[in-house]
Amino acid sequence: MDNKNEIVVYGYLRVLPSEIKFENTAKIASAIFLIIQHDNLVFKTRRISTVGQITRIFSGKKFTDYALSLEDSSVTVRAWSNTVNEDLIGEIREQTPVVAYGVLREYNDYLYVSATLIRKVPSDYFEMFKRQLKADRKLLTRLPAPAKA
């Protein structure tokens, strides 16, 4: 990360499913961070929001995994029964377009998003999400450089 400024994002950073992969992560103690490079900045976050269409649903005893796909990429969003209210999720089935908010997690070399919210969205939401993602990153590149300690 030479000559790059690092910004730790404590809010939810918009990311595409294609950006959520092991080569874009760093483990610090027990926490796993997503590392996104943009221009001369490096964004580091655990909290993310992403969009896609549900392509597969797997229900376990204590959780439900949703395979969230956009274009040629996919990520697993896990909804734990004790943290995500099923009423808030609503009628999510395969082929449902959704936005998901959550925290990046890793367990036994399996990377997933532990959901805090999954919401059904209109299919044209994806393009708006991508436009807003670009606008967010453009705005963040205009912030003053972080102070060096």
XYZ file of N, CA and C in Angstrom:
447
model
N 0.807 -1.182 0.000
C 0.000 0.000 0.000
C 0.858 1.256 0.000
N 2.035 1.174 -0.560
C 2.904 2.344 -0.636
C 2.249 3.448 -1.440
N 2.461 4.691 -0.997
C 1.945 5.884 -1.673
C 0.417 5.886 -1.788
N -0.238 5.130 -0.975
C -1.693 5.124 -0.993
C -2.190 5.519 0.387
N -3.216 6.346 0.413
C -3.840 6.736 1.667
C -4.918 5.725 2.019
N -4.959 5.351 3.280
C -5.932 4.376 3.744
C -7.026 5.089 4.524
N -8.275 4.761 4.205
C -9.420 5.290 4.937
C -10.189 4.097 5.497
N -10.347 4.090 6.813
C -11.162 3.066 7.452
C -12.596 3.576 7.440
N -13.480 2.816 6.837
C -14.892 3.204 6.723
C -15.663 2.460 7.806
N -16.264 3.236 8.725
C -17.007 2.624 9.827
C -18.483 2.445 9.497
N -18.968 3.124 8.477
C -20.345 2.937 8.023
C -20.384 1.823 6.988
N -21.518 1.666 6.346
C -21.668 0.644 5.309
C -21.135 1.183 3.984
N -20.142 0.505 3.435
C -19.557 0.884 2.150
C -20.255 0.095 1.050
N -20.718 0.804 0.022
C -21.330 0.105 -1.123
C -20.246 -0.642 -1.888
N -20.491 -1.927 -2.131
C -19.558 -2.746 -2.906
C -20.363 -3.667 -3.810
N -19.731 -4.102 -4.865
C -20.350 -5.068 -5.776
C -19.972 -6.476 -5.326
N -20.797 -7.466 -5.606
C -20.430 -8.846 -5.265
C -19.062 -9.245 -5.828
N -18.702 -8.714 -6.988
C -17.407 -9.050 -7.604
C -16.215 -8.562 -6.778
N -16.426 -7.603 -5.887
C -15.334 -7.080 -5.054
C -15.156 -7.875 -3.761
N -16.136 -8.701 -3.428
C -16.090 -9.455 -2.179
C -15.444 -10.805 -2.451
N -14.118 -10.840 -2.317
C -13.359 -12.065 -2.532
C -12.129 -12.047 -1.636
N -11.586 -13.232 -1.372
C -10.487 -13.349 -0.415
C -9.292 -12.470 -0.752
N -8.975 -12.315 -2.033
C -7.795 -11.508 -2.374
C -7.986 -10.033 -2.044
N -9.208 -9.619 -1.732
C -9.481 -8.225 -1.336
C -9.717 -8.104 0.161
N -9.168 -9.047 0.945
C -9.393 -8.996 2.382
C -8.078 -8.972 3.148
N -8.188 -8.540 4.400
C -7.062 -8.579 5.335
C -7.631 -8.978 6.688
N -6.967 -9.913 7.341
C -7.421 -10.360 8.656
C -6.593 -9.651 9.715
N -7.286 -9.013 10.650
C -6.635 -8.334 11.761
C -7.249 -8.908 13.027
N -6.449 -9.659 13.777
C -6.928 -10.432 14.928
C -8.029 -11.359 14.419
N -9.212 -11.308 15.007
C -10.283 -12.200 14.548
C -11.194 -11.534 13.527
N -10.947 -10.264 13.225
C -11.797 -9.525 12.282
C -11.235 -9.607 10.866
N -12.130 -9.669 9.897
C -11.720 -9.662 8.498
C -12.246 -8.384 7.847
N -11.374 -7.699 7.142
C -11.704 -6.425 6.505
C -11.683 -6.578 4.994
N -12.591 -5.895 4.343
C -12.582 -5.812 2.881
C -11.714 -4.615 2.516
N -10.793 -4.815 1.590
C -9.869 -3.767 1.150
C -10.211 -3.436 -0.297
N -10.636 -2.200 -0.531
C -11.007 -1.751 -1.869
C -10.059 -0.626 -2.279
N -9.369 -0.798 -3.402
C -8.483 0.241 -3.909
C -9.218 1.058 -4.964
N -9.123 2.381 -4.821
C -9.770 3.286 -5.764
C -8.886 4.512 -5.916
N -8.427 4.766 -7.130
C -7.493 5.865 -7.393
C -6.322 5.757 -6.424
N -6.052 6.811 -5.664
C -4.912 6.787 -4.753
C -5.328 6.448 -3.324
N -6.515 5.884 -3.166
C -7.019 5.551 -1.835
C -7.221 4.056 -1.666
N -7.167 3.636 -0.413
C -7.497 2.275 -0.047
C -8.581 2.375 1.027
N -9.752 1.822 0.734
C -10.839 1.793 1.699
C -10.773 0.468 2.449
N -10.909 0.539 3.755
C -10.873 -0.664 4.583
C -12.137 -0.657 5.430
N -12.929 -1.732 5.320
C -14.196 -1.791 6.030
C -14.582 -3.213 6.372
N -15.436 -3.335 7.374
C -16.064 -4.622 7.696
C -17.529 -4.589 7.317
N -18.115 -3.400 7.355
C -19.548 -3.244 7.074
C -19.743 -2.893 5.605
N -20.626 -3.651 4.958
C -20.833 -3.424 3.530
C -22.312 -3.477 3.187
N -22.629 -2.860 2.062
C -23.940 -3.070 1.446
C -23.673 -3.504 0.013
N -24.491 -4.427 -0.455
C -24.318 -4.948 -1.803
C -25.679 -5.316 -2.380
N -25.714 -5.527 -3.665
C -26.973 -5.821 -4.352
C -26.814 -7.040 -5.256
N -27.941 -7.615 -5.604
C -27.935 -8.722 -6.551
C -29.264 -9.437 -6.539
N -29.298 -10.479 -7.327
C -30.490 -11.298 -7.440
C -30.235 -12.605 -6.693
N -31.212 -13.060 -5.924
C -31.068 -14.313 -5.199
C -31.092 -15.460 -6.213
N -30.017 -16.253 -6.220
C -29.935 -17.367 -7.168
C -30.037 -18.725 -6.494
N -29.857 -18.727 -5.154
C -29.956 -19.994 -4.422
C -30.240 -19.671 -2.965
N -31.039 -20.515 -2.322
C -31.356 -20.353 -0.901
C -31.106 -21.681 -0.205
N -30.348 -21.619 0.907
C -30.095 -22.806 1.715
C -30.462 -22.488 3.154
N -31.350 -23.267 3.734
C -31.760 -23.058 5.124
C -31.105 -24.073 6.029
N -30.356 -23.571 7.011
C -29.762 -24.417 8.039
C -30.618 -24.337 9.293
N -30.103 -24.917 10.384
C -30.849 -24.903 11.638
C -30.992 -23.493 12.208
N -29.907 -22.723 12.165
C -29.897 -21.406 12.810
C -29.727 -20.250 11.829
N -29.649 -20.545 10.562
C -29.408 -19.484 9.582
C -29.989 -19.864 8.229
N -30.072 -18.853 7.363
C -30.432 -19.065 5.964
C -29.365 -18.391 5.118
N -28.789 -19.123 4.171
C -27.813 -18.562 3.240
C -28.508 -18.208 1.934
N -28.233 -16.994 1.468
C -28.751 -16.526 0.182
C -27.559 -16.304 -0.741
N -27.535 -16.958 -1.892
C -26.517 -16.680 -2.900
C -27.001 -15.454 -3.663
N -26.236 -14.386 -3.563
C -26.589 -13.107 -4.170
C -25.694 -12.903 -5.385
N -26.282 -12.799 -6.569
C -25.501 -12.710 -7.804
C -25.811 -11.433 -8.564
N -24.761 -10.868 -9.128
C -24.883 -9.705 -10.001
C -23.862 -9.880 -11.109
N -24.358 -9.819 -12.343
C -23.516 -10.052 -13.510
C -22.887 -11.433 -13.367
N -21.566 -11.562 -13.366
C -20.940 -12.880 -13.311
C -20.386 -13.246 -11.933
N -20.755 -12.488 -10.908
C -20.200 -12.720 -9.574
C -21.292 -13.034 -8.566
N -20.863 -13.714 -7.511
C -21.815 -14.126 -6.484
C -21.160 -14.043 -5.112
N -21.979 -13.794 -4.092
C -21.517 -13.767 -2.709
C -22.622 -14.370 -1.849
N -22.234 -14.996 -0.757
C -23.219 -15.550 0.166
C -23.561 -14.506 1.218
N -24.855 -14.310 1.425
C -25.357 -13.447 2.496
C -26.073 -14.378 3.469
N -25.589 -14.385 4.711
C -26.137 -15.290 5.721
C -27.018 -14.509 6.687
N -28.257 -14.945 6.834
C -29.198 -14.344 7.778
C -29.356 -15.295 8.958
N -28.875 -14.875 10.121
C -28.998 -15.676 11.332
C -30.400 -15.494 11.893
N -31.024 -16.564 12.310
C -32.410 -16.494 12.786
C -32.563 -15.638 14.031
N -31.508 -15.485 14.824
C -31.617 -14.681 16.033
C -31.255 -13.210 15.824
N -30.796 -12.833 14.628
C -30.418 -11.428 14.408
C -31.194 -10.745 13.296
N -31.703 -11.479 12.338
C -32.460 -10.881 11.241
C -33.904 -11.346 11.354
N -34.794 -10.384 11.501
C -36.211 -10.675 11.636
C -36.756 -11.149 10.292
N -37.305 -12.338 10.264
C -37.845 -12.902 9.020
C -38.943 -12.007 8.425
N -39.679 -11.298 9.284
C -40.716 -10.391 8.781
C -40.112 -9.248 7.980
N -38.899 -8.816 8.370
C -38.236 -7.740 7.634
C -37.754 -8.217 6.267
N -37.386 -9.485 6.179
C -36.907 -10.034 4.907
C -38.063 -10.141 3.926
N -39.228 -10.503 4.431
C -40.392 -10.600 3.553
C -40.342 -11.832 2.680
N -40.948 -11.718 1.539
C -41.076 -12.847 0.630
C -39.894 -12.887 -0.334
N -38.773 -13.351 0.149
C -37.600 -13.445 -0.713
C -37.478 -14.878 -1.207
N -37.526 -15.000 -2.516
C -37.396 -16.300 -3.173
C -36.269 -16.182 -4.204
N -35.978 -17.278 -4.869
C -34.997 -17.223 -5.952
C -35.483 -16.246 -7.017
N -34.530 -15.542 -7.610
C -34.751 -14.518 -8.645
C -35.258 -13.189 -8.072
N -35.317 -13.055 -6.744
C -35.723 -11.792 -6.124
C -34.536 -10.840 -6.100
N -34.681 -9.606 -6.611
C -33.612 -8.611 -6.488
C -33.618 -8.024 -5.073
N -32.432 -7.944 -4.450
C -32.338 -7.456 -3.077
C -31.127 -6.551 -2.888
N -31.185 -5.758 -1.823
C -30.021 -5.058 -1.295
C -29.777 -5.676 0.075
N -28.517 -5.916 0.401
C -28.164 -6.530 1.679
C -27.133 -5.671 2.396
N -27.338 -5.512 3.682
C -26.394 -4.811 4.550
C -25.878 -5.823 5.552
N -24.585 -5.757 5.844
C -24.061 -6.696 6.821
C -22.588 -6.507 7.088
N -22.045 -7.451 7.836
C -20.650 -7.434 8.254
C -19.932 -8.601 7.584
N -18.758 -8.325 7.051
C -17.961 -9.364 6.400
C -17.451 -10.342 7.450
N -17.601 -11.624 7.176
C -17.157 -12.683 8.089
C -16.441 -13.765 7.286
N -15.629 -14.539 8.025
C -14.930 -15.678 7.433
C -14.966 -16.797 8.454
N -15.307 -17.997 7.981
C -15.317 -19.164 8.854
C -14.826 -20.358 8.039
N -13.754 -20.979 8.512
C -13.174 -22.147 7.826
C -12.948 -21.876 6.342
N -12.305 -20.769 6.022
C -12.000 -20.368 4.645
C -13.245 -20.133 3.799
N -14.339 -19.795 4.432
C -15.592 -19.489 3.740
C -15.936 -18.029 4.029
N -15.967 -17.206 2.998
C -16.223 -15.781 3.127
C -17.699 -15.516 2.883
N -18.330 -14.752 3.780
C -19.743 -14.433 3.618
C -20.066 -13.100 4.279
N -21.250 -12.597 3.997
C -21.744 -11.375 4.620
C -22.787 -11.791 5.648
N -22.540 -11.462 6.907
C -23.504 -11.736 7.966
C -24.518 -10.594 7.959
N -25.733 -10.884 7.543
C -26.728 -9.845 7.258
C -27.268 -9.176 8.519
N -27.436 -7.865 8.418
C -28.202 -7.121 9.407
C -29.539 -6.719 8.799
N -29.583 -6.639 7.466
C -30.822 -6.310 6.763
C -30.747 -6.839 5.332
N -31.829 -7.438 4.890
C -31.980 -7.835 3.482
C -33.329 -7.282 3.055
N -33.318 -6.510 1.982
C -34.562 -5.882 1.543
C -34.779 -6.112 0.058
N -35.991 -6.465 -0.289
C -36.392 -6.623 -1.686
C -36.382 -5.246 -2.349
N -35.877 -5.171 -3.589
C -35.810 -3.905 -4.321
C -36.308 -4.120 -5.752
N -36.683 -3.036 -6.431
C -37.033 -3.190 -7.851
C -35.778 -3.522 -8.658
N -35.919 -4.210 -9.770
C -34.747 -4.631 -10.548
C -33.945 -3.465 -11.102
N -34.560 -2.292 -11.303
C -33.788 -1.142 -11.789
C -32.940 -0.503 -10.684
N -33.060 -0.993 -9.456
C -32.267 -0.493 -8.329
C -30.779 -0.762 -8.529
N -30.429 -1.848 -9.222
C -29.028 -2.217 -9.412
C -28.242 -1.103 -10.091
N -28.802 -0.526 -11.159
C -28.103 0.550 -11.878
C -27.940 1.784 -10.999
N -28.963 2.106 -10.211
C -28.870 3.242 -9.297
C -27.802 2.973 -8.232
N -27.734 1.758 -7.732
C -26.737 1.383 -6.737
C -25.330 1.574 -7.297
N -25.115 1.120 -8.537
C -23.794 1.267 -9.174
C -23.429 2.732 -9.367
N -24.393 3.556 -9.791
C -24.134 4.998 -9.939
C -23.781 5.624 -8.598
N -24.503 5.255 -7.555
C -24.247 5.814 -6.226
C -22.901 5.331 -5.684
N -22.534 4.080 -5.972
C -21.236 3.548 -5.569
C -20.119 4.400 -6.172
N -20.232 4.699 -7.468
C -19.215 5.536 -8.131
C -19.183 6.932 -7.533
N -20.363 7.499 -7.263
C -20.429 8.843 -6.675
C -19.827 8.856 -5.272
N -20.099 7.819 -4.475
C -19.529 7.726 -3.123
C -18.013 7.727 -3.172
N -17.469 6.899 -4.050
C -16.006 6.776 -4.109
C -15.361 8.050 -4.644
N -16.037 8.695 -5.585
C -15.526 9.970 -6.096
C -15.502 11.005 -4.974
N -16.559 11.030 -4.184
C -16.630 11.957 -3.058
C -15.541 11.664 -2.033
N -15.340 10.385 -1.719
C -14.326 10.025 -0.735
C -12.911 10.367 -1.209
N -12.670 10.348 -2.520
C -11.338 10.707 -3.017
C -11.072 12.203 -2.872
N -12.128 12.985 -2.700
C -11.971 14.435 -2.546
C -11.744 14.855 -1.095
N -11.892 13.931 -0.162
C -11.679 14.269 1.247
C -10.212 14.587 1.478
N -9.932 15.425 2.480
C -8.512 15.682 2.816
C -7.814 14.389 3.197
N -6.530 14.319 2.905
C -5.752 13.123 3.232
C -5.740 12.917 4.739
N -5.829 11.672 5.203
C -5.778 11.414 6.640
C -4.436 11.814 7.223
N -4.462 12.281 8.448
C -3.217 12.696 9.123
C -2.363 11.462 9.415
N -1.087 11.597 9.225
C -0.151 10.499 9.522
C 0.224 10.565 10.995
N 0.241 9.434 11.656
C 0.570 9.390 13.094
C 2.068 9.368 13.288
